[in-house]
Amino acid sequence: MALGSLDPVTTARVVLILALLAGALFFTFVSMVGVIRLPDVYARAHTASQADTLGAGFGLAAVALTLGWQGASVKTAILLFFIFVTNPTAAHAVARAAFEDGNVPWTEGDERR
Amino acid sequence: MAPVANGRVVVPIEDTATLRATVAHVAAAAADGDVSAIHFVYLASWRDDDPRIDDRRTTAQDLLADAADWARYDLEDADVSENGIEIETALIAEDVYLFGPRQYAERLHTYADEHGIGTVVLDPEYTPVGNTTLLQPMEFELASTPLSVREAPVDRPSRRERLVSEITGPRFATVFGGSLAFYLVLGDPTYPFDLVTGVATALVVAISLSQVSLDHDPTLRESPLRLVRGLIYVPSLLLEILKSNVVVARVILSPSLPIDPTMTRMRVLVGSGLPVTTLANSITLTPGTLTVRARDADLYVHTLIPWAREGLFDGGLERWTRFVFYGREAARLPTPRERDDCAVLQGPDADEPMPFAATDGGPELDTHHESDEDRAPDTAAEAAPTAPGHHEDGDRR
């Protein structure tokens, strides 16, 4: 079915869903590039959490919008809430373990590791 | 009670089931002539410029007055003239948020020094943070001061009495209600099977976790307000996350990769437990800043780019956290930069050296919340990579 044959509200919704999906893909992609390009565990932890916050965030928002007003969208919102609680905890756990291990953060001018 | 160093004792108090018995024990020792001065102190868990703390202050002062009255009554009962025995009360530590047992011990020591006191008598149920086991780590910390410590030999409530008092408390009700509501959102509230299993599940959760997940009783006035303010905070946090995500994405995708990562330290003005956890997690959620370590009120934050560092030192998230937990008036405060509460730890402009548990086990650096780490600061660092779960205790408070 072509977009043009839908009523304006549905069209707007489809466009919004597509935009959210594009955002989700973009931030997940950025996160992946960051993990490869950044120099050390701390810097990578910054960007790895991007995939969770906005990547998963936009993705789940697109899911909720697709499902519309029903029970499952509420569960999507709850899912998002848990991601936002667990993501910083996990990032902190990784960084803290590295710090406790005496891992000195990379700074300007250091060799790439 | 065995003779006390110089006959002067300090008793930190809190509203516990064994407080009355502890007071009686100290009064009996005084009646026997072992104790010549009794100081009851209450260590405040708030700061004096928090809004709306009058109730908590009044409660603390009432409790102090009660303890003093009980002691006088007991002395009278024992036909001892109270004139010879000094009974004082004090509400202390209102100028800081107290974090770990070390700070509690420090404050007690300072007070004891100022008043020429040589002994601390501890109520066996004394747990000022409201959580389970502060007493032991506190005894451990007090052991490093010249004070002598003794625990009042009083009968503690049995498991059964304890359970009864727990399951009638507001903490239990809150956790039970919360888990039941969550269960029914996932299930179907109109289906009897879900209702029954929901109640059973929520009971198990509340019995096992109510004392762990909440460190003090929620109140009808303050807690709903906090919840509402928390809901106001969420959209602004999301906006903040979105902004930093875009900025960090640009940095990562630009070919020259213009990053300038450094470790920083920021002393934050929020209470221990949930407030500091909320702040630390909000900082981590925002790309560009990552909380690496929390040592009492000091957050060690890794920053990826100068923009994120400036934002961190401007204290926006700290103000929001204070707004959520203490109200709008508390959010008006100087930024960490203005308070001189932040420092860069790396690079040519470093303000102070990096603190490493692995290379420096100095006591001032190892101020963990966890008692097990307090006992073994040197092994804590080595244990981290193999047992990361072991170190996560601090996050849940």
Coordinates of C-alpha atoms in Angstrom, one line a residue:
Chain A
M1 CA 0.0 0.0 0.0
A2 CA 1.4 3.4 -1.0
L3 CA 1.7 6.1 1.7
G4 CA -0.4 8.4 -0.4
S5 CA -3.6 6.3 -0.1
L6 CA -3.6 6.5 3.8
D7 CA -5.4 9.2 5.7
P8 CA -3.2 12.1 7.0
V9 CA -3.1 10.9 10.7
T10 CA -1.9 7.4 9.7
T11 CA 0.6 8.9 7.3
A12 CA 2.0 11.1 10.1
R13 CA 2.2 8.1 12.4
V14 CA 4.0 6.0 9.8
V15 CA 6.5 8.9 9.1
L16 CA 7.1 9.3 12.8
I17 CA 7.7 5.5 13.3
L18 CA 10.1 5.5 10.4
A19 CA 11.9 8.6 11.9
L20 CA 12.2 6.9 15.3
L21 CA 13.5 3.8 13.7
A22 CA 16.1 5.8 11.7
G23 CA 17.1 7.5 15.0
A24 CA 17.5 4.1 16.7
L25 CA 19.6 2.8 13.9
F26 CA 21.7 6.0 13.8
F27 CA 22.6 6.0 17.5
T28 CA 23.2 2.3 17.6
F29 CA 25.6 2.8 14.6
V30 CA 27.3 5.7 16.3
S31 CA 27.7 3.6 19.4
M32 CA 29.3 0.8 17.4
V33 CA 31.7 3.2 15.6
G34 CA 32.6 4.7 19.0
V35 CA 33.4 1.4 20.6
I36 CA 35.8 0.7 17.7
R37 CA 37.4 4.2 17.5
L38 CA 37.7 5.3 21.1
P39 CA 40.9 4.7 22.9
D40 CA 40.1 3.0 26.2
V41 CA 37.6 1.2 28.4
Y42 CA 36.3 4.4 30.0
A43 CA 35.7 6.2 26.7
R44 CA 34.1 3.1 25.2
A45 CA 31.8 2.8 28.2
H46 CA 30.5 6.3 27.4
T47 CA 29.5 5.4 23.9
A48 CA 28.4 1.8 24.6
S49 CA 25.6 3.2 26.7
Q50 CA 24.4 5.3 23.8
A51 CA 23.1 2.2 22.1
D52 CA 21.0 1.5 25.2
T53 CA 19.7 5.0 25.9
L54 CA 18.8 6.4 22.6
G55 CA 19.2 3.3 20.4
A56 CA 16.9 1.2 22.4
G57 CA 14.9 4.2 23.5
F58 CA 13.9 5.3 20.0
G59 CA 13.4 1.7 18.9
L60 CA 11.0 1.0 21.8
A61 CA 9.2 4.3 21.2
A62 CA 8.7 3.2 17.6
V63 CA 7.3 -0.1 18.8
A64 CA 4.9 1.6 21.2
L65 CA 3.7 3.9 18.4
T66 CA 3.2 1.0 16.1
L67 CA 1.1 -1.0 18.7
G68 CA -1.0 2.1 19.5
W69 CA -3.1 2.4 22.7
Q70 CA -3.0 -1.1 24.2
G71 CA -1.6 -3.1 27.1
A72 CA 1.6 -4.0 25.2
S73 CA 2.6 -0.3 24.8
V74 CA 2.5 0.1 28.6
K75 CA 4.9 -2.8 28.8
T76 CA 7.1 -1.2 26.3
A77 CA 7.3 1.9 28.5
I78 CA 8.1 -0.3 31.5
L79 CA 10.8 -2.0 29.5
L80 CA 12.3 1.4 28.6
F81 CA 12.2 2.4 32.3
F82 CA 14.2 -0.7 33.2
I83 CA 16.7 -0.1 30.5
F84 CA 17.2 3.4 31.8
V85 CA 17.8 2.1 35.3
T86 CA 20.1 -0.9 34.4
N87 CA 22.2 0.8 31.7
P88 CA 24.0 3.3 34.0
T89 CA 24.4 0.6 36.6
A90 CA 26.1 -1.7 34.1
A91 CA 28.3 1.1 32.7
H92 CA 29.3 2.1 36.2
A93 CA 30.1 -1.5 37.1
V94 CA 32.5 -1.9 34.1
A95 CA 34.2 1.5 34.7
R96 CA 34.5 0.9 38.4
A97 CA 36.0 -2.6 37.9
A98 CA 38.6 -1.0 35.5
F99 CA 39.3 1.7 38.0
E100 CA 39.8 -0.6 40.9
D101 CA 42.2 -2.6 38.7
G102 CA 44.3 0.5 38.5
N103 CA 43.5 1.2 34.8
V104 CA 44.6 4.8 34.1
P105 CA 42.3 6.6 31.7
W106 CA 43.7 7.5 28.3
T107 CA 44.5 11.2 27.9
E108 CA 45.5 13.4 25.1
G109 CA 48.9 12.5 23.8
D110 CA 49.0 8.9 25.1
E111 CA 49.7 6.0 22.8
R112 CA 46.6 4.3 21.3
R113 CA 45.9 1.1 23.1
Chain B
M1 CA 28.7 -2.5 83.6
A2 CA 32.5 -2.6 84.0
P3 CA 34.1 0.6 85.2
V4 CA 34.1 3.2 82.4
A5 CA 37.3 5.0 81.4
N6 CA 36.6 8.4 83.0
G7 CA 33.0 7.8 83.9
R8 CA 31.7 9.9 81.0
V9 CA 29.8 8.2 78.3
V10 CA 28.1 9.2 75.0
V11 CA 25.1 7.3 73.8
P12 CA 24.1 7.7 70.1
I13 CA 20.4 7.2 69.9
E14 CA 17.7 6.5 67.4
D15 CA 14.1 5.4 67.7
T16 CA 14.7 1.6 68.2
A17 CA 12.9 -1.1 70.2
T18 CA 15.9 -1.4 72.5
L19 CA 16.5 2.3 73.2
R20 CA 14.5 2.3 76.5
A21 CA 16.5 -0.7 77.7
T22 CA 19.8 0.9 76.7
V23 CA 18.9 4.0 78.6
A24 CA 18.0 1.9 81.6
H25 CA 21.3 0.1 81.4
V26 CA 23.3 3.3 81.3
A27 CA 21.2 4.8 84.1
A28 CA 21.8 1.7 86.2
A29 CA 25.6 2.0 85.6
A30 CA 25.3 5.6 86.7
A31 CA 23.3 4.6 89.8
D32 CA 26.2 2.2 90.7
G33 CA 28.6 5.1 90.4
D34 CA 30.4 3.8 87.3
V35 CA 29.1 6.6 85.2
S36 CA 29.2 10.3 86.1
A37 CA 28.0 11.9 82.8
I38 CA 25.6 10.6 80.2
H39 CA 25.4 12.4 76.8
F40 CA 22.7 11.4 74.5
V41 CA 23.4 12.4 70.9
Y42 CA 21.3 12.2 67.7
L43 CA 23.3 12.2 64.5
A44 CA 21.2 14.0 61.9
S45 CA 20.8 12.4 58.5
W46 CA 19.8 15.8 57.0
R47 CA 21.6 19.1 56.4
D48 CA 20.4 22.2 58.2
D49 CA 19.6 24.1 55.0
D50 CA 17.3 21.4 53.6
P51 CA 13.8 22.7 53.3
R52 CA 11.0 21.2 55.5
I53 CA 13.2 19.3 57.9
D54 CA 11.5 20.9 61.0
D55 CA 9.4 17.7 61.5
R56 CA 12.5 15.5 61.5
R57 CA 14.3 17.9 63.8
T58 CA 11.5 18.0 66.2
T59 CA 11.2 14.2 66.2
A60 CA 14.9 14.0 67.0
Q61 CA 14.7 16.5 69.7
D62 CA 11.7 14.8 71.3
L63 CA 13.5 11.5 71.3
L64 CA 16.5 13.1 72.9
A65 CA 14.3 14.7 75.6
D66 CA 12.6 11.3 76.2
A67 CA 15.9 9.6 76.6
A68 CA 17.1 12.2 79.1
D69 CA 13.7 12.0 81.0
W70 CA 13.9 8.2 81.1
A71 CA 17.5 8.4 82.5
R72 CA 16.4 10.9 85.2
Y73 CA 13.4 8.8 86.1
D74 CA 15.5 5.6 86.4
L75 CA 18.0 7.4 88.6
E76 CA 15.2 8.7 90.8
D77 CA 13.8 5.2 91.0
A78 CA 17.2 4.0 92.2
D79 CA 17.2 6.7 94.9
V80 CA 20.2 8.3 93.4
S81 CA 20.4 12.1 93.5
E82 CA 20.5 13.1 89.9
N83 CA 22.5 16.2 90.8
G84 CA 25.7 14.3 90.9
I85 CA 25.2 12.9 87.4
E86 CA 25.3 15.0 84.3
I87 CA 22.7 14.3 81.7
E88 CA 23.1 16.1 78.4
T89 CA 21.5 15.8 75.0
A90 CA 22.7 17.1 71.6
L91 CA 21.6 17.0 68.0
I92 CA 24.8 16.9 65.9
A93 CA 26.1 16.6 62.4
E94 CA 23.5 18.9 60.9
D95 CA 26.1 20.6 58.7
V96 CA 26.7 17.6 56.4
Y97 CA 25.1 14.6 54.9
L98 CA 26.6 11.6 56.6
F99 CA 27.6 8.8 54.4
G100 CA 29.3 5.8 55.8
P101 CA 30.0 4.4 59.2
R102 CA 33.4 6.1 59.2
Q103 CA 31.7 9.6 59.2
Y104 CA 29.4 8.5 62.0
A105 CA 32.3 7.4 64.0
E106 CA 34.3 10.6 63.3
R107 CA 31.4 12.8 64.4
L108 CA 31.0 10.8 67.6
H109 CA 34.7 11.0 68.3
T110 CA 34.7 14.8 67.7
Y111 CA 31.8 15.2 70.1
A112 CA 33.4 13.0 72.7
D113 CA 36.7 14.9 72.5
E114 CA 34.9 18.2 72.9
H115 CA 33.1 17.0 76.0
G116 CA 35.9 15.0 77.6
I117 CA 34.1 11.7 77.1
G118 CA 36.0 8.4 76.9
T119 CA 33.4 5.8 76.2
V120 CA 30.6 5.1 73.6
V121 CA 27.7 3.0 74.7
L122 CA 25.9 1.5 71.7
D123 CA 22.3 0.5 71.5
P124 CA 22.5 -2.9 69.8
E125 CA 19.7 -1.9 67.4
Y126 CA 21.3 1.4 66.5
T127 CA 21.3 1.7 62.7
P128 CA 21.2 5.4 61.9
V129 CA 21.1 4.9 58.1
G130 CA 18.0 2.7 58.6
N131 CA 19.6 -0.2 56.8
T132 CA 20.6 -3.5 58.2
T133 CA 24.1 -3.6 59.5
L134 CA 25.7 -0.4 60.3
L135 CA 26.5 -1.2 63.9
Q136 CA 29.3 -3.6 63.2
P137 CA 31.2 -1.5 60.7
M138 CA 30.7 1.5 63.1
E139 CA 32.2 -0.5 66.0
F140 CA 35.1 -1.3 63.7
E141 CA 35.6 2.4 62.8
L142 CA 35.3 3.4 66.4
A143 CA 38.0 0.9 67.3
S144 CA 40.5 3.1 65.4
T145 CA 39.6 6.1 67.7
P146 CA 40.8 6.3 71.3
L147 CA 37.3 5.9 72.5
S148 CA 36.3 2.6 74.2
V149 CA 33.2 1.1 72.8
R150 CA 30.7 -1.1 74.5
E151 CA 27.4 -2.5 73.4
A152 CA 24.6 -2.3 75.9
P153 CA 23.7 -5.8 77.1
V154 CA 20.0 -5.7 76.5
D155 CA 17.5 -8.2 75.2
R156 CA 16.9 -7.6 71.5
P157 CA 13.5 -8.3 70.0
S158 CA 13.0 -11.8 68.8
R159 CA 12.8 -12.7 65.1
R160 CA 9.1 -13.0 65.4
E161 CA 8.6 -9.6 67.0
R162 CA 10.9 -8.1 64.5
L163 CA 8.9 -9.6 61.6
V164 CA 5.7 -8.4 63.0
S165 CA 7.0 -4.8 63.4
E166 CA 8.4 -5.0 59.9
I167 CA 5.2 -6.2 58.1
T168 CA 3.1 -3.5 59.7
G169 CA 5.4 -0.7 58.7
P170 CA 5.1 1.8 55.9
R171 CA 8.1 0.3 54.1
F172 CA 6.4 -3.0 53.8
A173 CA 3.2 -1.5 52.6
T174 CA 5.0 0.6 50.0
V175 CA 7.0 -2.3 48.6
F176 CA 4.0 -4.7 48.7
G177 CA 1.8 -2.1 46.9
G178 CA 4.4 -1.3 44.4
S179 CA 5.2 -4.9 43.5
L180 CA 1.5 -5.9 43.4
A181 CA 0.7 -2.9 41.1
F182 CA 3.6 -3.9 38.8
Y183 CA 2.5 -7.5 38.7
L184 CA -1.1 -6.5 37.8
V185 CA 0.1 -4.1 35.1
L186 CA 1.9 -7.1 33.5
G187 CA -1.1 -9.4 34.1
D188 CA -4.8 -8.9 34.1
P189 CA -6.2 -7.1 37.2
T190 CA -9.7 -8.6 36.6
Y191 CA -8.6 -12.2 36.4
P192 CA -8.7 -13.8 39.9
F193 CA -5.8 -16.1 39.3
D194 CA -3.5 -13.1 38.6
L195 CA -4.8 -11.4 41.7
V196 CA -4.0 -14.4 43.9
T197 CA -0.6 -15.1 42.5
G198 CA 0.1 -11.3 42.5
V199 CA -0.6 -11.0 46.2
A200 CA 1.5 -14.1 46.9
T201 CA 4.4 -12.7 44.8
A202 CA 4.2 -9.3 46.3
L203 CA 4.2 -10.8 49.8
V204 CA 7.4 -12.7 49.1
V205 CA 9.0 -9.6 47.6
A206 CA 7.9 -7.3 50.4
I207 CA 9.0 -9.7 53.2
S208 CA 12.4 -10.3 51.7
L209 CA 13.2 -6.9 50.3
S210 CA 11.3 -4.2 52.1
Q211 CA 14.1 -3.5 54.5
V212 CA 16.7 -3.6 51.8
S213 CA 15.1 -1.5 49.0
L214 CA 14.0 1.4 51.2
D215 CA 16.4 2.7 53.8
H216 CA 13.8 4.6 55.7
D217 CA 10.1 4.7 56.1
P218 CA 8.3 6.6 53.4
T219 CA 6.0 9.4 54.7
L220 CA 2.6 10.3 53.4
R221 CA 3.6 13.9 52.9
E222 CA 7.1 13.8 51.5
S223 CA 7.2 10.6 49.5
P224 CA 4.3 11.3 47.0
L225 CA 5.8 14.8 46.5
R226 CA 9.2 13.2 45.7
L227 CA 7.5 10.9 43.2
V228 CA 5.8 13.8 41.5
R229 CA 9.0 15.8 41.4
G230 CA 10.7 12.7 40.0
L231 CA 8.2 12.6 37.2
I232 CA 8.9 16.2 36.4
Y233 CA 12.6 15.4 36.3
V234 CA 12.2 12.6 33.8
P235 CA 11.5 14.7 30.6
S236 CA 14.2 17.2 31.4
L237 CA 16.7 14.3 31.9
L238 CA 15.6 12.8 28.6
L239 CA 16.2 16.1 26.9
E240 CA 19.6 16.3 28.5
I241 CA 20.4 12.8 27.3
L242 CA 19.2 13.6 23.8
K243 CA 21.4 16.8 23.7
S244 CA 24.6 15.0 24.9
N245 CA 23.9 12.1 22.6
V246 CA 23.9 14.3 19.6
V247 CA 27.0 16.2 20.7
V248 CA 28.9 12.9 21.5
A249 CA 27.7 11.4 18.2
R250 CA 29.2 14.3 16.3
V251 CA 32.5 13.9 18.1
I252 CA 32.6 10.2 17.4
L253 CA 31.8 10.5 13.7
S254 CA 34.1 13.4 13.0
P255 CA 37.3 12.1 11.3
S256 CA 39.7 13.8 13.7
L257 CA 38.0 12.3 16.8
P258 CA 38.3 15.5 18.9
I259 CA 38.1 13.9 22.3
D260 CA 39.9 15.1 25.5
P261 CA 39.1 12.5 28.1
T262 CA 40.0 13.2 31.8
M263 CA 39.0 11.9 35.1
T264 CA 37.4 14.5 37.4
R265 CA 36.3 14.6 41.0
M266 CA 33.2 16.4 42.2
R267 CA 32.0 16.7 45.7
V268 CA 28.2 16.7 45.6
L269 CA 25.7 18.1 48.0
V270 CA 23.1 15.3 48.1
G271 CA 22.4 12.7 50.8
S272 CA 23.6 9.1 50.9
G273 CA 21.5 6.3 49.5
L274 CA 18.9 7.0 46.9
P275 CA 19.7 10.7 46.2
V276 CA 23.4 10.1 45.5
T277 CA 22.6 7.0 43.4
T278 CA 20.1 8.9 41.4
L279 CA 22.6 11.7 40.7
A280 CA 25.4 9.2 39.8
N281 CA 23.2 7.3 37.5
S282 CA 21.9 10.4 35.8
I283 CA 25.5 11.5 35.2
T284 CA 26.3 8.1 33.7
L285 CA 23.1 8.1 31.5
T286 CA 24.3 11.3 29.9
P287 CA 26.9 10.4 27.3
G288 CA 30.2 12.2 27.8
T289 CA 30.1 11.8 31.6
L290 CA 30.6 8.5 33.4
T291 CA 30.6 7.9 37.1
V292 CA 33.5 5.6 37.9
R293 CA 33.6 5.7 41.6
A294 CA 31.5 7.1 44.5
R295 CA 33.4 7.7 47.7
D296 CA 31.0 9.2 50.2
A297 CA 30.1 12.5 48.7
D298 CA 32.9 12.5 46.2
L299 CA 32.0 11.3 42.8
Y300 CA 34.8 10.4 40.4
V301 CA 33.5 11.1 37.0
H302 CA 35.2 10.3 33.7
T303 CA 34.5 13.0 31.1
L304 CA 35.0 12.5 27.4
I305 CA 34.9 16.0 26.0
P306 CA 35.3 19.5 27.5
W307 CA 31.7 20.3 26.7
A308 CA 30.5 17.5 29.0
R309 CA 33.0 18.5 31.7
E310 CA 31.7 22.1 31.7
G311 CA 28.1 20.8 31.9
L312 CA 29.0 18.6 34.8
F313 CA 30.8 21.3 36.8
D314 CA 27.8 23.6 36.2
G315 CA 25.9 21.2 38.4
G316 CA 22.6 21.0 36.4
L317 CA 21.9 17.4 37.3
E318 CA 22.9 18.0 41.0
R319 CA 20.3 20.8 41.2
W320 CA 17.7 18.6 39.6
T321 CA 18.5 15.8 42.1
R322 CA 18.2 18.2 45.0
F323 CA 14.9 19.4 43.5
V324 CA 13.5 15.9 43.4
F325 CA 14.6 14.9 46.9
Y326 CA 14.5 18.1 48.9
G327 CA 12.2 20.4 47.0
R328 CA 12.5 23.5 45.0
E329 CA 14.2 25.7 47.6
A330 CA 17.0 23.2 47.9
A331 CA 17.7 23.4 44.2
R332 CA 19.0 27.0 44.5
L333 CA 22.6 26.5 45.3
P334 CA 26.0 27.6 43.9
T335 CA 27.4 25.4 41.2
P336 CA 30.1 22.9 42.1
R337 CA 32.5 25.2 40.3
E338 CA 31.5 28.2 42.5
R339 CA 31.7 26.0 45.6
D340 CA 35.2 24.9 44.5
D341 CA 34.0 21.3 44.8
C342 CA 35.3 20.0 41.6
A343 CA 38.8 19.0 40.4
V344 CA 40.4 17.7 37.2
L345 CA 42.6 14.8 38.0
Q346 CA 44.5 14.3 34.8
G347 CA 46.4 16.2 32.1
P348 CA 48.5 19.4 32.3
D349 CA 45.9 21.3 34.4
A350 CA 45.4 18.6 36.9
D351 CA 44.3 19.9 40.3
E352 CA 45.1 16.8 42.3
P353 CA 46.5 13.3 41.7
M354 CA 44.5 10.3 40.7
P355 CA 43.3 8.3 43.7
F356 CA 43.9 4.6 43.0
A357 CA 42.9 1.9 45.5
A358 CA 45.4 -0.4 43.8
T359 CA 48.4 1.8 44.2
D360 CA 47.4 3.7 47.3
G361 CA 45.6 2.0 50.2
G362 CA 45.6 5.1 52.4
P363 CA 42.7 5.3 54.8
E364 CA 41.4 8.6 53.5
L365 CA 40.9 7.1 50.1
D366 CA 39.3 3.9 51.2
T367 CA 36.1 5.3 52.6
H368 CA 33.8 2.7 51.1
H369 CA 30.2 2.1 52.2
E370 CA 30.8 -1.6 52.3
S371 CA 32.0 -3.0 55.5
D372 CA 33.9 -5.8 53.9
E373 CA 36.1 -3.4 52.0
D374 CA 36.7 -1.4 55.1
R375 CA 38.3 -4.5 56.6
A376 CA 40.4 -5.3 53.6
P377 CA 41.3 -2.3 51.6
D378 CA 44.2 -4.0 49.9
T379 CA 42.5 -7.0 48.7
A380 CA 39.4 -5.1 47.6
A381 CA 41.2 -3.8 44.5
E382 CA 42.4 -7.2 43.5
A383 CA 39.1 -8.8 43.9
A384 CA 37.3 -6.4 41.6
P385 CA 37.9 -7.9 38.2
T386 CA 37.2 -11.4 39.2
A387 CA 34.1 -10.6 41.3
P388 CA 32.5 -7.4 40.0
G389 CA 29.2 -8.3 41.7
H390 CA 30.9 -8.0 45.0
H391 CA 31.4 -4.3 44.6
E392 CA 28.0 -3.4 43.5
D393 CA 26.5 -3.1 47.0
G394 CA 27.1 0.6 47.0
D395 CA 24.9 1.2 44.0
R396 CA 21.7 -0.1 45.4
R397 CA 21.6 2.1 48.5

